[in-house]
Amino acid sequence: MTTTFESTGLFDLPSDVVDARTWAHDFAVKYIRPAASGYDEREETPWPVIQDAARAGLYTPEFALQAFADPSGLMLPVVAEEIFWGDGGMGQALLGTFLPLAALVGAGTPEQIRTWTPEFFGSVEQPAVAALCASEPDAGSDAANIRTRAEYDQASGDWILNGVKTWATNGGIAGVHVINATVDRDLGARGHALFLVPPGTAGLSQGQKFAKHGLRASHTAEVLLENVRIPAELVLGGKDALDARLAGAREHRKVRVPAAMAAFEATRPSIAAMGVGVARAAYEYALEYAKTRVQFGRPIIANQGIAFMLADMATEIDAARLLAWRASHQLARGIPLRNAEGSMAKLKASEVAVRTTEQAIQILGGNGYTRDYPVERWARDAKIFTIYEGTSEIQRLIISRAISGMRIE
């Protein structure tokens, strides 16, 4: 069963967004769902499916930039929902590159964007992935406390990076790594900058690869940086702009949100849409199961206990989707997220994904608890949405500060 939502009653989806939604859904049906269980079991990056996506035009710099530039703001969340409806782990493997791309598009110069976007994706013959490395062993939500340092060597004109990054999607296997590092520790988060580390740069290596509860088809690892030298022009936005921003911060002038945090803010609605995709997959499967599973002489959906559970699931999924669309639309139109609408979407969709997949297991009963049915995999995948790109608790903190205008600890 496929959910249709070309019209919401509030606005209609543009025709190109509808076409992209159909395109992504068909790809998920043909390539992602048949392979999802195997890649989850093996905990392997699905390189053949990434190549299939490149051949289909879904995993290309052209499509990615088109999605980011969509004036409605809806193309990326709509596509993300369909890909994650196919599978969470494989979806993360396919769309994990979009987070570092958001950092590049948001903070890079036009020349950097033109030069490096193709490097993020590679080619159809040899697809690549990119990684945004922000978290550290002692600095996840506490991003201001990162220890990875970038020092400018006046003699050579190089930046020298040292530190350890963790929980990096595509970390170590990426062609290009985007590293969040501190340039001036006294300024906290305002002293951070993002750096592009090209393929094959000496001193960058993969540390531990994590064996995960869910999203097992997506590679997550530590990234080790030991005297990594890169040219001066590989700081996002350029060195002159960085120097001006740091000078403003030292003089206590208002400066823009640090680039890594801005990337997370810009992608929260799409992360929410990913959660909606996983939740919708579980809901649709549970609905069909409840309509065909007969107990005591009638389908189990005839019981209010099951029917009401499914009614709540459908309602919550629609609510989460509309929150994601609203925030995406606001961002595309340049409308400030004064009430932290991006965090609202991410919080709601995360909680809905966990609750819906849990309820799907309950509806399937013992079958739902086995790996013979996909809902247990979707439940494992769903949990991450309450943790990565800002935990649910961090989202609540952001929202509470936005609606109150106060600093709440």
mmCIF file with all atom_site columns, C-alpha atoms in Angstrom, residues 251-406:
data_model
loop_
_atom_site.group_PDB
_atom_site.id
_atom_site.type_symbol
_atom_site.label_atom_id
_atom_site.label_alt_id
_atom_site.label_comp_id
_atom_site.label_asym_id
_atom_site.label_entity_id
_atom_site.label_seq_id
_atom_site.pdbx_PDB_ins_code
_atom_site.Cartn_x
_atom_site.Cartn_y
_atom_site.Cartn_z
_atom_site.occupancy
_atom_site.B_iso_or_equiv
_atom_site.pdbx_formal_charge
_atom_site.auth_seq_id
_atom_site.auth_comp_id
_atom_site.auth_asym_id
_atom_site.auth_atom_id
_atom_site.pdbx_PDB_model_num
ATOM 1   C CA . GLU A 1 251 ? 34.671  42.060  19.854 1.00 0.00 ? 251 GLU A CA 1
ATOM 2   C CA . HIS A 1 252 ? 31.375  40.566  21.052 1.00 0.00 ? 252 HIS A CA 1
ATOM 3   C CA . ARG A 1 253 ? 29.570  41.492  17.867 1.00 0.00 ? 253 ARG A CA 1
ATOM 4   C CA . LYS A 1 254 ? 26.720  39.245  16.830 1.00 0.00 ? 254 LYS A CA 1
ATOM 5   C CA . VAL A 1 255 ? 27.974  36.544  14.452 1.00 0.00 ? 255 VAL A CA 1
ATOM 6   C CA . ARG A 1 256 ? 26.078  33.927  12.514 1.00 0.00 ? 256 ARG A CA 1
ATOM 7   C CA . VAL A 1 257 ? 25.303  30.474  13.859 1.00 0.00 ? 257 VAL A CA 1
ATOM 8   C CA . PRO A 1 258 ? 28.373  28.195  13.569 1.00 0.00 ? 258 PRO A CA 1
ATOM 9   C CA . ALA A 1 259 ? 28.339  26.363  10.252 1.00 0.00 ? 259 ALA A CA 1
ATOM 10  C CA . ALA A 1 260 ? 27.983  22.841  11.666 1.00 0.00 ? 260 ALA A CA 1
ATOM 11  C CA . MET A 1 261 ? 25.021  23.887  13.814 1.00 0.00 ? 261 MET A CA 1
ATOM 12  C CA . ALA A 1 262 ? 23.470  25.683  10.849 1.00 0.00 ? 262 ALA A CA 1
ATOM 13  C CA . ALA A 1 263 ? 23.750  22.458  8.822  1.00 0.00 ? 263 ALA A CA 1
ATOM 14  C CA . PHE A 1 264 ? 21.899  20.533  11.523 1.00 0.00 ? 264 PHE A CA 1
ATOM 15  C CA . GLU A 1 265 ? 19.238  23.243  11.705 1.00 0.00 ? 265 GLU A CA 1
ATOM 16  C CA . ALA A 1 266 ? 18.749  23.162  7.938  1.00 0.00 ? 266 ALA A CA 1
ATOM 17  C CA . THR A 1 267 ? 18.447  19.364  7.797  1.00 0.00 ? 267 THR A CA 1
ATOM 18  C CA . ARG A 1 268 ? 16.225  18.750  10.846 1.00 0.00 ? 268 ARG A CA 1
ATOM 19  C CA . PRO A 1 269 ? 13.024  18.793  8.774  1.00 0.00 ? 269 PRO A CA 1
ATOM 20  C CA . SER A 1 270 ? 14.501  16.202  6.425  1.00 0.00 ? 270 SER A CA 1
ATOM 21  C CA . ILE A 1 271 ? 15.635  14.083  9.376  1.00 0.00 ? 271 ILE A CA 1
ATOM 22  C CA . ALA A 1 272 ? 12.031  14.326  10.567 1.00 0.00 ? 272 ALA A CA 1
ATOM 23  C CA . ALA A 1 273 ? 10.840  13.149  7.133  1.00 0.00 ? 273 ALA A CA 1
ATOM 24  C CA . MET A 1 274 ? 13.170  10.153  7.379  1.00 0.00 ? 274 MET A CA 1
ATOM 25  C CA . GLY A 1 275 ? 11.523  9.221   10.669 1.00 0.00 ? 275 GLY A CA 1
ATOM 26  C CA . VAL A 1 276 ? 8.109   9.626   9.041  1.00 0.00 ? 276 VAL A CA 1
ATOM 27  C CA . GLY A 1 277 ? 9.195   7.233   6.290  1.00 0.00 ? 277 GLY A CA 1
ATOM 28  C CA . VAL A 1 278 ? 10.143  4.512   8.765  1.00 0.00 ? 278 VAL A CA 1
ATOM 29  C CA . ALA A 1 279 ? 6.957   5.072   10.764 1.00 0.00 ? 279 ALA A CA 1
ATOM 30  C CA . ARG A 1 280 ? 4.805   4.939   7.628  1.00 0.00 ? 280 ARG A CA 1
ATOM 31  C CA . ALA A 1 281 ? 6.400   1.674   6.533  1.00 0.00 ? 281 ALA A CA 1
ATOM 32  C CA . ALA A 1 282 ? 5.559   0.095   9.882  1.00 0.00 ? 282 ALA A CA 1
ATOM 33  C CA . TYR A 1 283 ? 2.021   1.526   9.929  1.00 0.00 ? 283 TYR A CA 1
ATOM 34  C CA . GLU A 1 284 ? 1.211   0.333   6.404  1.00 0.00 ? 284 GLU A CA 1
ATOM 35  C CA . TYR A 1 285 ? 2.532   -3.153  7.141  1.00 0.00 ? 285 TYR A CA 1
ATOM 36  C CA . ALA A 1 286 ? 0.607   -3.393  10.415 1.00 0.00 ? 286 ALA A CA 1
ATOM 37  C CA . LEU A 1 287 ? -2.582  -2.145  8.761  1.00 0.00 ? 287 LEU A CA 1
ATOM 38  C CA . GLU A 1 288 ? -2.469  -4.778  6.021  1.00 0.00 ? 288 GLU A CA 1
ATOM 39  C CA . TYR A 1 289 ? -1.606  -7.447  8.575  1.00 0.00 ? 289 TYR A CA 1
ATOM 40  C CA . ALA A 1 290 ? -4.537  -6.441  10.800 1.00 0.00 ? 290 ALA A CA 1
ATOM 41  C CA . LYS A 1 291 ? -6.929  -6.585  7.841  1.00 0.00 ? 291 LYS A CA 1
ATOM 42  C CA . THR A 1 292 ? -5.868  -10.101 6.839  1.00 0.00 ? 292 THR A CA 1
ATOM 43  C CA . ARG A 1 293 ? -4.956  -11.739 10.156 1.00 0.00 ? 293 ARG A CA 1
ATOM 44  C CA . VAL A 1 294 ? -8.017  -13.678 11.355 1.00 0.00 ? 294 VAL A CA 1
ATOM 45  C CA . GLN A 1 295 ? -8.504  -14.585 15.011 1.00 0.00 ? 295 GLN A CA 1
ATOM 46  C CA . PHE A 1 296 ? -11.687 -15.834 16.621 1.00 0.00 ? 296 PHE A CA 1
ATOM 47  C CA . GLY A 1 297 ? -13.385 -15.798 13.241 1.00 0.00 ? 297 GLY A CA 1
ATOM 48  C CA . ARG A 1 298 ? -12.732 -12.180 12.197 1.00 0.00 ? 298 ARG A CA 1
ATOM 49  C CA . PRO A 1 299 ? -9.859  -9.897  11.144 1.00 0.00 ? 299 PRO A CA 1
ATOM 50  C CA . ILE A 1 300 ? -8.090  -8.457  14.165 1.00 0.00 ? 300 ILE A CA 1
ATOM 51  C CA . ILE A 1 301 ? -8.733  -4.911  12.924 1.00 0.00 ? 301 ILE A CA 1
ATOM 52  C CA . ALA A 1 302 ? -12.380 -5.512  13.855 1.00 0.00 ? 302 ALA A CA 1
ATOM 53  C CA . ASN A 1 303 ? -11.266 -5.238  17.487 1.00 0.00 ? 303 ASN A CA 1
ATOM 54  C CA . GLN A 1 304 ? -11.286 -1.685  18.826 1.00 0.00 ? 304 GLN A CA 1
ATOM 55  C CA . GLY A 1 305 ? -7.994  -2.238  20.613 1.00 0.00 ? 305 GLY A CA 1
ATOM 56  C CA . ILE A 1 306 ? -6.260  -2.786  17.258 1.00 0.00 ? 306 ILE A CA 1
ATOM 57  C CA . ALA A 1 307 ? -8.344  -0.360  15.199 1.00 0.00 ? 307 ALA A CA 1
ATOM 58  C CA . PHE A 1 308 ? -7.816  2.540   17.593 1.00 0.00 ? 308 PHE A CA 1
ATOM 59  C CA . MET A 1 309 ? -4.090  1.841   17.721 1.00 0.00 ? 309 MET A CA 1
ATOM 60  C CA . LEU A 1 310 ? -3.925  2.089   13.912 1.00 0.00 ? 310 LEU A CA 1
ATOM 61  C CA . ALA A 1 311 ? -6.054  5.239   13.929 1.00 0.00 ? 311 ALA A CA 1
ATOM 62  C CA . ASP A 1 312 ? -3.593  6.890   16.301 1.00 0.00 ? 312 ASP A CA 1
ATOM 63  C CA . MET A 1 313 ? -0.654  5.757   14.190 1.00 0.00 ? 313 MET A CA 1
ATOM 64  C CA . ALA A 1 314 ? -2.150  7.261   11.022 1.00 0.00 ? 314 ALA A CA 1
ATOM 65  C CA . THR A 1 315 ? -2.967  10.531  12.772 1.00 0.00 ? 315 THR A CA 1
ATOM 66  C CA . GLU A 1 316 ? 0.452   10.923  14.354 1.00 0.00 ? 316 GLU A CA 1
ATOM 67  C CA . ILE A 1 317 ? 2.267   10.180  11.091 1.00 0.00 ? 317 ILE A CA 1
ATOM 68  C CA . ASP A 1 318 ? 0.275   12.847  9.254  1.00 0.00 ? 318 ASP A CA 1
ATOM 69  C CA . ALA A 1 319 ? 0.944   15.353  12.048 1.00 0.00 ? 319 ALA A CA 1
ATOM 70  C CA . ALA A 1 320 ? 4.680   14.654  11.961 1.00 0.00 ? 320 ALA A CA 1
ATOM 71  C CA . ARG A 1 321 ? 4.788   14.936  8.164  1.00 0.00 ? 321 ARG A CA 1
ATOM 72  C CA . LEU A 1 322 ? 3.041   18.303  8.164  1.00 0.00 ? 322 LEU A CA 1
ATOM 73  C CA . LEU A 1 323 ? 5.428   19.651  10.814 1.00 0.00 ? 323 LEU A CA 1
ATOM 74  C CA . ALA A 1 324 ? 8.367   18.566  8.638  1.00 0.00 ? 324 ALA A CA 1
ATOM 75  C CA . TRP A 1 325 ? 6.852   20.166  5.543  1.00 0.00 ? 325 TRP A CA 1
ATOM 76  C CA . ARG A 1 326 ? 6.092   23.398  7.378  1.00 0.00 ? 326 ARG A CA 1
ATOM 77  C CA . ALA A 1 327 ? 9.648   23.789  8.655  1.00 0.00 ? 327 ALA A CA 1
ATOM 78  C CA . SER A 1 328 ? 11.128  22.894  5.254  1.00 0.00 ? 328 SER A CA 1
ATOM 79  C CA . HIS A 1 329 ? 8.844   25.385  3.535  1.00 0.00 ? 329 HIS A CA 1
ATOM 80  C CA . GLN A 1 330 ? 9.788   28.107  6.013  1.00 0.00 ? 330 GLN A CA 1
ATOM 81  C CA . LEU A 1 331 ? 13.497  27.509  5.497  1.00 0.00 ? 331 LEU A CA 1
ATOM 82  C CA . ALA A 1 332 ? 13.128  27.616  1.711  1.00 0.00 ? 332 ALA A CA 1
ATOM 83  C CA . ARG A 1 333 ? 11.185  30.878  1.907  1.00 0.00 ? 333 ARG A CA 1
ATOM 84  C CA . GLY A 1 334 ? 13.628  32.462  4.341  1.00 0.00 ? 334 GLY A CA 1
ATOM 85  C CA . ILE A 1 335 ? 11.004  32.609  7.093  1.00 0.00 ? 335 ILE A CA 1
ATOM 86  C CA . PRO A 1 336 ? 12.685  32.555  10.523 1.00 0.00 ? 336 PRO A CA 1
ATOM 87  C CA . LEU A 1 337 ? 12.017  29.478  12.661 1.00 0.00 ? 337 LEU A CA 1
ATOM 88  C CA . ARG A 1 338 ? 11.095  31.662  15.635 1.00 0.00 ? 338 ARG A CA 1
ATOM 89  C CA . ASN A 1 339 ? 9.486   28.834  17.589 1.00 0.00 ? 339 ASN A CA 1
ATOM 90  C CA . ALA A 1 340 ? 12.147  26.281  16.625 1.00 0.00 ? 340 ALA A CA 1
ATOM 91  C CA . GLU A 1 341 ? 9.824   24.680  14.094 1.00 0.00 ? 341 GLU A CA 1
ATOM 92  C CA . GLY A 1 342 ? 12.655  22.511  12.766 1.00 0.00 ? 342 GLY A CA 1
ATOM 93  C CA . SER A 1 343 ? 13.230  21.084  16.223 1.00 0.00 ? 343 SER A CA 1
ATOM 94  C CA . MET A 1 344 ? 9.477   20.605  16.661 1.00 0.00 ? 344 MET A CA 1
ATOM 95  C CA . ALA A 1 345 ? 9.372   18.538  13.479 1.00 0.00 ? 345 ALA A CA 1
ATOM 96  C CA . LYS A 1 346 ? 12.414  16.491  14.413 1.00 0.00 ? 346 LYS A CA 1
ATOM 97  C CA . LEU A 1 347 ? 11.134  15.866  17.958 1.00 0.00 ? 347 LEU A CA 1
ATOM 98  C CA . LYS A 1 348 ? 7.644   14.864  16.874 1.00 0.00 ? 348 LYS A CA 1
ATOM 99  C CA . ALA A 1 349 ? 8.742   12.614  14.029 1.00 0.00 ? 349 ALA A CA 1
ATOM 100 C CA . SER A 1 350 ? 11.373  10.909  16.182 1.00 0.00 ? 350 SER A CA 1
ATOM 101 C CA . GLU A 1 351 ? 8.892   10.052  18.899 1.00 0.00 ? 351 GLU A CA 1
ATOM 102 C CA . VAL A 1 352 ? 6.289   8.973   16.337 1.00 0.00 ? 352 VAL A CA 1
ATOM 103 C CA . ALA A 1 353 ? 8.777   6.671   14.607 1.00 0.00 ? 353 ALA A CA 1
ATOM 104 C CA . VAL A 1 354 ? 9.638   4.910   17.869 1.00 0.00 ? 354 VAL A CA 1
ATOM 105 C CA . ARG A 1 355 ? 6.037   4.618   19.031 1.00 0.00 ? 355 ARG A CA 1
ATOM 106 C CA . THR A 1 356 ? 4.630   3.530   15.673 1.00 0.00 ? 356 THR A CA 1
ATOM 107 C CA . THR A 1 357 ? 7.200   0.801   15.084 1.00 0.00 ? 357 THR A CA 1
ATOM 108 C CA . GLU A 1 358 ? 6.688   -0.452  18.634 1.00 0.00 ? 358 GLU A CA 1
ATOM 109 C CA . GLN A 1 359 ? 2.922   -0.584  18.060 1.00 0.00 ? 359 GLN A CA 1
ATOM 110 C CA . ALA A 1 360 ? 3.434   -2.407  14.772 1.00 0.00 ? 360 ALA A CA 1
ATOM 111 C CA . ILE A 1 361 ? 5.335   -5.140  16.597 1.00 0.00 ? 361 ILE A CA 1
ATOM 112 C CA . GLN A 1 362 ? 2.499   -5.337  19.128 1.00 0.00 ? 362 GLN A CA 1
ATOM 113 C CA . ILE A 1 363 ? -0.112  -5.718  16.385 1.00 0.00 ? 363 ILE A CA 1
ATOM 114 C CA . LEU A 1 364 ? 1.877   -8.521  14.750 1.00 0.00 ? 364 LEU A CA 1
ATOM 115 C CA . GLY A 1 365 ? 2.399   -10.174 18.125 1.00 0.00 ? 365 GLY A CA 1
ATOM 116 C CA . GLY A 1 366 ? 5.009   -12.911 18.168 1.00 0.00 ? 366 GLY A CA 1
ATOM 117 C CA . ASN A 1 367 ? 5.496   -12.561 14.425 1.00 0.00 ? 367 ASN A CA 1
ATOM 118 C CA . GLY A 1 368 ? 6.513   -8.944  14.905 1.00 0.00 ? 368 GLY A CA 1
ATOM 119 C CA . TYR A 1 369 ? 9.291   -9.947  17.263 1.00 0.00 ? 369 TYR A CA 1
ATOM 120 C CA . THR A 1 370 ? 10.948  -12.204 14.695 1.00 0.00 ? 370 THR A CA 1
ATOM 121 C CA . ARG A 1 371 ? 13.255  -11.299 11.842 1.00 0.00 ? 371 ARG A CA 1
ATOM 122 C CA . ASP A 1 372 ? 10.914  -13.076 9.463  1.00 0.00 ? 372 ASP A CA 1
ATOM 123 C CA . TYR A 1 373 ? 8.916   -9.841  9.427  1.00 0.00 ? 373 TYR A CA 1
ATOM 124 C CA . PRO A 1 374 ? 10.392  -6.386  8.736  1.00 0.00 ? 374 PRO A CA 1
ATOM 125 C CA . VAL A 1 375 ? 8.776   -4.473  11.596 1.00 0.00 ? 375 VAL A CA 1
ATOM 126 C CA . GLU A 1 376 ? 11.444  -5.487  14.116 1.00 0.00 ? 376 GLU A CA 1
ATOM 127 C CA . ARG A 1 377 ? 14.120  -4.028  11.814 1.00 0.00 ? 377 ARG A CA 1
ATOM 128 C CA . TRP A 1 378 ? 12.138  -0.834  11.426 1.00 0.00 ? 378 TRP A CA 1
ATOM 129 C CA . ALA A 1 379 ? 11.812  -0.611  15.215 1.00 0.00 ? 379 ALA A CA 1
ATOM 130 C CA . ARG A 1 380 ? 15.578  -0.937  15.595 1.00 0.00 ? 380 ARG A CA 1
ATOM 131 C CA . ASP A 1 381 ? 16.114  1.715   12.947 1.00 0.00 ? 381 ASP A CA 1
ATOM 132 C CA . ALA A 1 382 ? 13.565  4.107   14.471 1.00 0.00 ? 382 ALA A CA 1
ATOM 133 C CA . LYS A 1 383 ? 15.315  4.574   17.797 1.00 0.00 ? 383 LYS A CA 1
ATOM 134 C CA . ILE A 1 384 ? 18.210  6.531   16.311 1.00 0.00 ? 384 ILE A CA 1
ATOM 135 C CA . PHE A 1 385 ? 15.939  9.428   15.379 1.00 0.00 ? 385 PHE A CA 1
ATOM 136 C CA . THR A 1 386 ? 15.552  10.312  19.062 1.00 0.00 ? 386 THR A CA 1
ATOM 137 C CA . ILE A 1 387 ? 19.350  10.401  19.410 1.00 0.00 ? 387 ILE A CA 1
ATOM 138 C CA . TYR A 1 388 ? 21.288  11.616  16.362 1.00 0.00 ? 388 TYR A CA 1
ATOM 139 C CA . GLU A 1 389 ? 21.383  15.138  14.927 1.00 0.00 ? 389 GLU A CA 1
ATOM 140 C CA . GLY A 1 390 ? 20.309  16.334  18.379 1.00 0.00 ? 390 GLY A CA 1
ATOM 141 C CA . THR A 1 391 ? 18.566  14.141  20.962 1.00 0.00 ? 391 THR A CA 1
ATOM 142 C CA . SER A 1 392 ? 14.890  14.575  21.787 1.00 0.00 ? 392 SER A CA 1
ATOM 143 C CA . GLU A 1 393 ? 15.961  16.241  25.021 1.00 0.00 ? 393 GLU A CA 1
ATOM 144 C CA . ILE A 1 394 ? 18.107  18.743  23.116 1.00 0.00 ? 394 ILE A CA 1
ATOM 145 C CA . GLN A 1 395 ? 15.180  19.472  20.772 1.00 0.00 ? 395 GLN A CA 1
ATOM 146 C CA . ARG A 1 396 ? 12.949  20.164  23.771 1.00 0.00 ? 396 ARG A CA 1
ATOM 147 C CA . LEU A 1 397 ? 15.609  22.475  25.178 1.00 0.00 ? 397 LEU A CA 1
ATOM 148 C CA . ILE A 1 398 ? 15.844  24.369  21.885 1.00 0.00 ? 398 ILE A CA 1
ATOM 149 C CA . ILE A 1 399 ? 12.059  24.673  21.642 1.00 0.00 ? 399 ILE A CA 1
ATOM 150 C CA . SER A 1 400 ? 11.664  25.810  25.249 1.00 0.00 ? 400 SER A CA 1
ATOM 151 C CA . ARG A 1 401 ? 14.287  28.510  24.788 1.00 0.00 ? 401 ARG A CA 1
ATOM 152 C CA . ALA A 1 402 ? 12.655  29.679  21.559 1.00 0.00 ? 402 ALA A CA 1
ATOM 153 C CA . ILE A 1 403 ? 9.117   29.940  22.946 1.00 0.00 ? 403 ILE A CA 1
ATOM 154 C CA . SER A 1 404 ? 10.197  31.518  26.240 1.00 0.00 ? 404 SER A CA 1
ATOM 155 C CA . GLY A 1 405 ? 12.992  33.764  25.105 1.00 0.00 ? 405 GLY A CA 1
ATOM 156 C CA . MET A 1 406 ? 14.862  32.591  28.177 1.00 0.00 ? 406 MET A CA 1
#
